């Protein structure tokens, strides 16, 4: 009845409006909010000069009403009509819906404090992927309504900041009978932090006595989804993938069935073809189906009409030439962010000022901002960031790639050459080759040489998975000479991974060349004529393993800004006068010279514009230092990541002292963000890293690998911003810090700690500290301790809690114990149950992996306090007893995934009444397992059960017939169960016949 009243009220609101009447933004939000309460929504069409166009913006869940918008200096609405369409059922999101509901309820249940932190759920994805629709279905769930609260929607479409007062006012205005509110920030574009969550809580409590039980955000921005500014609240982030083919086809056919045109004559193959162009995006599928339904539609014109509508729907909002350029790359291509930016720069796309960056910004900064905007719209996805929060790599959404290709085809400047060159024309300026086309002939098609006289860019792409196949494109010296002769105007030439053995000297004739990529080829040297490329800005030579040296006249490249030689392990030295490259900003690798006693470091010292990453190889070649007070790296203020690598196989005490003396001279500027030491054999770290007089206030990552000379790392913890610490293969390390300083800032900032293969590490401190006197890591979210059998004393981590790494519901509060003492966990658990400061909270650990702990006999009482644990894996723990008189699962009230592998001592598995939330159970190679208790019938939440290589398991419990939620059962290589689980004839078939998917083999 309430829904009908709301629908009538919305209808009246629309009818009152007159053509041409302006309505305020606040009024629109009210109308839209009302529409969502009755499961309707507003579809908005943009009108320009009173004429409707295809340039449409959809703020929709289920389109029922239409509010046309007139573009004006201020936001306004022009009401003209109302249309009605049937609701579309949610398709293909059952898994995500179930996961989000589970997390909302578990996180709400896990809040034992008086003022528990507010969980934040983020649903991210491309516009039209179904984020808001999914959220609305989650809110309809009765368990969510009863255990979490009712939603109050706030539109973020026009919000440029987080205004807690304004948001609270809108939440209070939403009618709801419950004081518990889920704040629903729909289509949010702005990153939020702890202070925003706290401010909103305060405003709602003070103004109306409301309790914020959760914040659910839908966003098209991958950056918002990363939630990097939220530390105090548990965060779960989900990036929605496209629907699979069958789900897409289901939605497509649903829309076709509602259309006015009979489409029964359209074959299955044709339908799949058109659905395949939609990239699994529901909005795109609906547009395609509606076009096909429209009277007079022609199949031959459908793709063009479809992509044209998409182009207007997904308006990127900044110079589209950067977006269109991506059409040159293969679909599903993994973009290296820096490489893409350098390509844009060479194409002169970044020379115009960008309002989002400060005036006078370098083109590279403009490029990073453009890339950030594309990522912010989820046009680029599968984003990997570096430790500084900058995009390292990403992939373009398939639908967006189709659209970029469509735009490129219309503008005719960019083409991907077909195997025979049929699509080459005289206007083409940029051409790429996708070498994954298996029918590609040997050689570049002749039409490219004959017609493409204006060609400025030539790129070749080879799929990584096809690298081992014989290269089908002939890229001999003769072919290269023909390229250099035919395309004199080239500014971009990408010849990566083409098995080139020799580069012809005629490359020096490409006077306009700005970008040259010869990475992953087999040449031993470069021609000296390369120094004639006076406009060259970027030269990439990464992983050219055969490359021995650079040309002697290499310094004659006045414009060179970026030189990438990562992985050029065969290089013997750097050019003697490399310091004359005064424009150089990127030098990924510097190779210490064999012939120079100082290794050439004096040349490196003069390159003070260097930024980004620098790796110095073969430091063991440095034999003497003229002045031990010289600081070769101290003036490099823009350097972000520094790797220092020694390659001595055997180091005596004297050489170790030499390593320390050299490290003292390699002191970087305090702005450095990451430091990696590899093969360093000094007896201790340099004072510039450990002294209290020098603070590296920007250092967020420290990695030590194969540094076997160090017995300890530092006197004090002097790295106030350190977030990531990795200690790997430090054979002689006995302790980390000399003294236990509870006030050290280090303990409050560290987020990830990895300690691997440190066989002599006994304790974090020189003197082992009592468990109640130890400091604790306040912000740690990832802890890996592997093959450190003697380590029994380290800082505690009762708040193993922070932001998840990545998306898709990944578990971010993670601990891995492999071949190490479980005491590292038990100390924290015992402190958490005994110390007053920890007693309010169980440890918020969500993912625990215990492996190769051969002395582990049982899961002790401390496990009862892991009430937030959702995923537990126990493997290769041969002596553990999981079926003793005490219930090892008691207290694990959030456990959802349990994996037990290679535990031969397990004879019977019983959960009692403890595990009621379990969704998935995997039992593998438990050769002593003979029975599973009938108590499994109480685990009614179980959805998936896998039993493999358990050859003594005699039968399945009869109580399995009560597991109505069990949808998947896999029984593999279990000799006794195989005959018992055969359909109709097996003894255990009656208790499993209700399961939808059964595989027994």
PDB file of C-alpha atoms in Angstrom, residues 209-374:
ATOM      1  CA  UNK A 209      19.308   9.823  17.484  1.00  0.00           C
ATOM      2  CA  UNK A 210      19.925   7.627  14.466  1.00  0.00           C
ATOM      3  CA  UNK A 211      22.536   4.886  14.379  1.00  0.00           C
ATOM      4  CA  UNK A 212      24.625   4.320  11.244  1.00  0.00           C
ATOM      5  CA  UNK A 213      24.934   0.538  11.003  1.00  0.00           C
ATOM      6  CA  UNK A 214      26.748   0.490   7.666  1.00  0.00           C
ATOM      7  CA  UNK A 215      27.735   2.642   4.736  1.00  0.00           C
ATOM      8  CA  UNK A 216      27.125   1.190   1.283  1.00  0.00           C
ATOM      9  CA  UNK A 217      28.730   3.005  -1.637  1.00  0.00           C
ATOM     10  CA  UNK A 218      28.186   2.469  -5.329  1.00  0.00           C
ATOM     11  CA  UNK A 219      30.822   4.078  -7.505  1.00  0.00           C
ATOM     12  CA  UNK A 220      32.229   3.950 -10.995  1.00  0.00           C
ATOM     13  CA  UNK A 221      35.605   5.012  -9.596  1.00  0.00           C
ATOM     14  CA  UNK A 222      38.233   2.369  -8.885  1.00  0.00           C
ATOM     15  CA  UNK A 223      39.953   5.000  -6.754  1.00  0.00           C
ATOM     16  CA  UNK A 224      36.935   5.364  -4.452  1.00  0.00           C
ATOM     17  CA  UNK A 225      36.733   1.564  -4.296  1.00  0.00           C
ATOM     18  CA  UNK A 226      40.283   1.313  -2.959  1.00  0.00           C
ATOM     19  CA  UNK A 227      39.201   3.212   0.178  1.00  0.00           C
ATOM     20  CA  UNK A 228      42.788   4.152   0.968  1.00  0.00           C
ATOM     21  CA  UNK A 229      41.767   6.822   3.479  1.00  0.00           C
ATOM     22  CA  UNK A 230      39.688   4.479   5.641  1.00  0.00           C
ATOM     23  CA  UNK A 231      41.614   2.721   8.385  1.00  0.00           C
ATOM     24  CA  UNK A 232      39.284   2.594  11.402  1.00  0.00           C
ATOM     25  CA  UNK A 233      36.345   0.858   9.696  1.00  0.00           C
ATOM     26  CA  UNK A 234      36.226  -2.611   8.146  1.00  0.00           C
ATOM     27  CA  UNK A 235      36.004  -2.241   4.361  1.00  0.00           C
ATOM     28  CA  UNK A 236      34.756  -4.703   1.771  1.00  0.00           C
ATOM     29  CA  UNK A 237      35.152  -3.713  -1.838  1.00  0.00           C
ATOM     30  CA  UNK A 238      33.600  -5.444  -4.849  1.00  0.00           C
ATOM     31  CA  UNK A 239      34.228  -4.608  -8.490  1.00  0.00           C
ATOM     32  CA  UNK A 240      31.409  -6.043 -10.568  1.00  0.00           C
ATOM     33  CA  UNK A 241      32.547  -8.014 -13.614  1.00  0.00           C
ATOM     34  CA  UNK A 242      30.464  -8.215 -16.746  1.00  0.00           C
ATOM     35  CA  UNK A 243      27.766 -10.847 -17.005  1.00  0.00           C
ATOM     36  CA  UNK A 244      28.867 -14.093 -18.607  1.00  0.00           C
ATOM     37  CA  UNK A 245      27.524 -15.091 -22.009  1.00  0.00           C
ATOM     38  CA  UNK A 246      24.547 -17.081 -20.753  1.00  0.00           C
ATOM     39  CA  UNK A 247      23.525 -14.415 -18.246  1.00  0.00           C
ATOM     40  CA  UNK A 248      23.869 -11.744 -20.927  1.00  0.00           C
ATOM     41  CA  UNK A 249      21.765 -13.787 -23.315  1.00  0.00           C
ATOM     42  CA  UNK A 250      19.064 -14.245 -20.678  1.00  0.00           C
ATOM     43  CA  UNK A 251      18.770 -10.494 -20.143  1.00  0.00           C
ATOM     44  CA  UNK A 252      18.928  -9.837 -23.898  1.00  0.00           C
ATOM     45  CA  UNK A 253      16.118 -12.252 -24.651  1.00  0.00           C
ATOM     46  CA  UNK A 254      14.018 -10.851 -21.802  1.00  0.00           C
ATOM     47  CA  UNK A 255      14.145  -7.398 -23.402  1.00  0.00           C
ATOM     48  CA  UNK A 256      13.487  -8.790 -26.867  1.00  0.00           C
ATOM     49  CA  UNK A 257      10.411 -10.576 -25.587  1.00  0.00           C
ATOM     50  CA  UNK A 258       8.911  -7.278 -24.418  1.00  0.00           C
ATOM     51  CA  UNK A 259       9.467  -5.436 -27.687  1.00  0.00           C
ATOM     52  CA  UNK A 260       6.774  -4.592 -30.260  1.00  0.00           C
ATOM     53  CA  UNK A 261       8.573  -6.427 -33.078  1.00  0.00           C
ATOM     54  CA  UNK A 262       8.539 -10.180 -33.686  1.00  0.00           C
ATOM     55  CA  UNK A 263      12.150 -11.308 -33.404  1.00  0.00           C
ATOM     56  CA  UNK A 264      11.572 -15.036 -33.591  1.00  0.00           C
ATOM     57  CA  UNK A 265      13.378 -15.207 -36.949  1.00  0.00           C
ATOM     58  CA  UNK A 266      16.678 -13.996 -35.428  1.00  0.00           C
ATOM     59  CA  UNK A 267      18.924 -17.004 -35.050  1.00  0.00           C
ATOM     60  CA  UNK A 268      20.765 -18.006 -31.891  1.00  0.00           C
ATOM     61  CA  UNK A 269      24.133 -17.244 -33.527  1.00  0.00           C
ATOM     62  CA  UNK A 270      23.056 -13.722 -34.425  1.00  0.00           C
ATOM     63  CA  UNK A 271      21.810 -13.086 -30.896  1.00  0.00           C
ATOM     64  CA  UNK A 272      25.072 -14.308 -29.412  1.00  0.00           C
ATOM     65  CA  UNK A 273      27.018 -12.136 -31.833  1.00  0.00           C
ATOM     66  CA  UNK A 274      25.221  -8.966 -30.748  1.00  0.00           C
ATOM     67  CA  UNK A 275      25.342  -9.905 -27.077  1.00  0.00           C
ATOM     68  CA  UNK A 276      29.092 -10.504 -27.403  1.00  0.00           C
ATOM     69  CA  UNK A 277      29.550  -6.854 -28.385  1.00  0.00           C
ATOM     70  CA  UNK A 278      28.085  -5.677 -25.078  1.00  0.00           C
ATOM     71  CA  UNK A 279      30.965  -6.765 -22.839  1.00  0.00           C
ATOM     72  CA  UNK A 280      28.545  -8.210 -20.278  1.00  0.00           C
ATOM     73  CA  UNK A 281      27.330  -4.716 -19.315  1.00  0.00           C
ATOM     74  CA  UNK A 282      23.563  -4.824 -18.562  1.00  0.00           C
ATOM     75  CA  UNK A 283      22.961  -1.254 -19.708  1.00  0.00           C
ATOM     76  CA  UNK A 284      24.645  -2.014 -23.045  1.00  0.00           C
ATOM     77  CA  UNK A 285      22.665  -5.239 -23.430  1.00  0.00           C
ATOM     78  CA  UNK A 286      19.426  -3.337 -22.868  1.00  0.00           C
ATOM     79  CA  UNK A 287      20.406  -0.685 -25.434  1.00  0.00           C
ATOM     80  CA  UNK A 288      21.293  -3.364 -27.995  1.00  0.00           C
ATOM     81  CA  UNK A 289      18.055  -5.270 -27.402  1.00  0.00           C
ATOM     82  CA  UNK A 290      15.942  -2.108 -27.600  1.00  0.00           C
ATOM     83  CA  UNK A 291      17.554  -1.173 -30.915  1.00  0.00           C
ATOM     84  CA  UNK A 292      16.843  -4.632 -32.244  1.00  0.00           C
ATOM     85  CA  UNK A 293      13.237  -4.330 -31.040  1.00  0.00           C
ATOM     86  CA  UNK A 294      12.652  -0.978 -32.678  1.00  0.00           C
ATOM     87  CA  UNK A 295      10.511  -0.988 -35.857  1.00  0.00           C
ATOM     88  CA  UNK A 296      12.527  -0.885 -39.043  1.00  0.00           C
ATOM     89  CA  UNK A 297      15.811  -1.912 -37.436  1.00  0.00           C
ATOM     90  CA  UNK A 298      18.383  -3.413 -39.800  1.00  0.00           C
ATOM     91  CA  UNK A 299      20.903  -5.960 -38.616  1.00  0.00           C
ATOM     92  CA  UNK A 300      23.601  -4.509 -40.865  1.00  0.00           C
ATOM     93  CA  UNK A 301      23.292  -1.093 -39.195  1.00  0.00           C
ATOM     94  CA  UNK A 302      22.751  -2.263 -35.644  1.00  0.00           C
ATOM     95  CA  UNK A 303      26.358  -2.318 -34.454  1.00  0.00           C
ATOM     96  CA  UNK A 304      26.999   1.227 -35.632  1.00  0.00           C
ATOM     97  CA  UNK A 305      23.812   2.541 -34.001  1.00  0.00           C
ATOM     98  CA  UNK A 306      24.650   0.695 -30.796  1.00  0.00           C
ATOM     99  CA  UNK A 307      28.185   2.027 -30.510  1.00  0.00           C
ATOM    100  CA  UNK A 308      27.056   5.529 -31.388  1.00  0.00           C
ATOM    101  CA  UNK A 309      24.594   5.485 -28.493  1.00  0.00           C
ATOM    102  CA  UNK A 310      27.305   4.146 -26.184  1.00  0.00           C
ATOM    103  CA  UNK A 311      29.675   6.903 -27.234  1.00  0.00           C
ATOM    104  CA  UNK A 312      27.162   9.489 -26.083  1.00  0.00           C
ATOM    105  CA  UNK A 313      26.321   7.556 -22.919  1.00  0.00           C
ATOM    106  CA  UNK A 314      29.944   7.196 -21.818  1.00  0.00           C
ATOM    107  CA  UNK A 315      31.203  10.727 -22.355  1.00  0.00           C
ATOM    108  CA  UNK A 316      34.738  10.639 -20.897  1.00  0.00           C
ATOM    109  CA  UNK A 317      34.724  14.390 -20.299  1.00  0.00           C
ATOM    110  CA  UNK A 318      38.354  15.231 -21.170  1.00  0.00           C
ATOM    111  CA  UNK A 319      40.454  15.242 -24.387  1.00  0.00           C
ATOM    112  CA  UNK A 320      39.083  12.111 -26.041  1.00  0.00           C
ATOM    113  CA  UNK A 321      42.176  11.650 -28.166  1.00  0.00           C
ATOM    114  CA  UNK A 322      43.865   9.873 -25.229  1.00  0.00           C
ATOM    115  CA  UNK A 323      40.883   7.523 -24.983  1.00  0.00           C
ATOM    116  CA  UNK A 324      40.677   6.935 -28.738  1.00  0.00           C
ATOM    117  CA  UNK A 325      44.403   6.159 -28.856  1.00  0.00           C
ATOM    118  CA  UNK A 326      43.778   3.002 -26.817  1.00  0.00           C
ATOM    119  CA  UNK A 327      42.017   1.493 -29.850  1.00  0.00           C
ATOM    120  CA  UNK A 328      45.491   0.670 -31.192  1.00  0.00           C
ATOM    121  CA  UNK A 329      46.048  -1.875 -28.408  1.00  0.00           C
ATOM    122  CA  UNK A 330      44.592  -5.416 -28.402  1.00  0.00           C
ATOM    123  CA  UNK A 331      41.558  -6.151 -26.279  1.00  0.00           C
ATOM    124  CA  UNK A 332      42.368  -7.297 -22.733  1.00  0.00           C
ATOM    125  CA  UNK A 333      45.827  -5.738 -23.040  1.00  0.00           C
ATOM    126  CA  UNK A 334      47.646  -5.044 -19.773  1.00  0.00           C
ATOM    127  CA  UNK A 335      48.716  -1.401 -19.957  1.00  0.00           C
ATOM    128  CA  UNK A 336      51.875  -0.302 -18.197  1.00  0.00           C
ATOM    129  CA  UNK A 337      50.882   3.137 -16.902  1.00  0.00           C
ATOM    130  CA  UNK A 338      54.234   4.834 -17.496  1.00  0.00           C
ATOM    131  CA  UNK A 339      54.518   3.377 -20.975  1.00  0.00           C
ATOM    132  CA  UNK A 340      51.066   4.647 -21.949  1.00  0.00           C
ATOM    133  CA  UNK A 341      51.820   8.117 -20.590  1.00  0.00           C
ATOM    134  CA  UNK A 342      55.118   8.263 -22.504  1.00  0.00           C
ATOM    135  CA  UNK A 343      53.276   7.276 -25.682  1.00  0.00           C
ATOM    136  CA  UNK A 344      50.684  10.022 -25.136  1.00  0.00           C
ATOM    137  CA  UNK A 345      53.539  12.434 -24.546  1.00  0.00           C
ATOM    138  CA  UNK A 346      55.274  11.462 -27.799  1.00  0.00           C
ATOM    139  CA  UNK A 347      51.992  11.964 -29.659  1.00  0.00           C
ATOM    140  CA  UNK A 348      51.831  15.498 -28.184  1.00  0.00           C
ATOM    141  CA  UNK A 349      48.473  14.775 -26.519  1.00  0.00           C
ATOM    142  CA  UNK A 350      49.733  16.225 -23.222  1.00  0.00           C
ATOM    143  CA  UNK A 351      51.011  19.592 -24.349  1.00  0.00           C
ATOM    144  CA  UNK A 352      47.758  21.396 -23.526  1.00  0.00           C
ATOM    145  CA  UNK A 353      47.104  22.510 -19.968  1.00  0.00           C
ATOM    146  CA  UNK A 354      44.788  20.376 -17.889  1.00  0.00           C
ATOM    147  CA  UNK A 355      42.448  22.114 -15.402  1.00  0.00           C
ATOM    148  CA  UNK A 356      42.989  19.259 -12.951  1.00  0.00           C
ATOM    149  CA  UNK A 357      46.728  19.901 -12.708  1.00  0.00           C
ATOM    150  CA  UNK A 358      48.593  23.008 -11.646  1.00  0.00           C
ATOM    151  CA  UNK A 359      49.772  25.430 -14.299  1.00  0.00           C
ATOM    152  CA  UNK A 360      53.241  24.677 -15.582  1.00  0.00           C
ATOM    153  CA  UNK A 361      52.920  20.960 -14.826  1.00  0.00           C
ATOM    154  CA  UNK A 362      55.146  18.554 -16.704  1.00  0.00           C
ATOM    155  CA  UNK A 363      53.393  16.567 -19.481  1.00  0.00           C
ATOM    156  CA  UNK A 364      53.955  13.425 -17.416  1.00  0.00           C
ATOM    157  CA  UNK A 365      51.825  14.853 -14.588  1.00  0.00           C
ATOM    158  CA  UNK A 366      49.079  15.776 -17.048  1.00  0.00           C
ATOM    159  CA  UNK A 367      49.189  12.218 -18.384  1.00  0.00           C
ATOM    160  CA  UNK A 368      48.905  10.753 -14.896  1.00  0.00           C
ATOM    161  CA  UNK A 369      45.857  12.908 -14.241  1.00  0.00           C
ATOM    162  CA  UNK A 370      44.212  11.799 -17.497  1.00  0.00           C
ATOM    163  CA  UNK A 371      44.889   8.173 -16.594  1.00  0.00           C
ATOM    164  CA  UNK A 372      43.497   8.773 -13.125  1.00  0.00           C
ATOM    165  CA  UNK A 373      40.294  10.119 -14.670  1.00  0.00           C
ATOM    166  CA  UNK A 374      39.933   7.048 -16.883  1.00  0.00           C
TER     167      UNK A 374
END
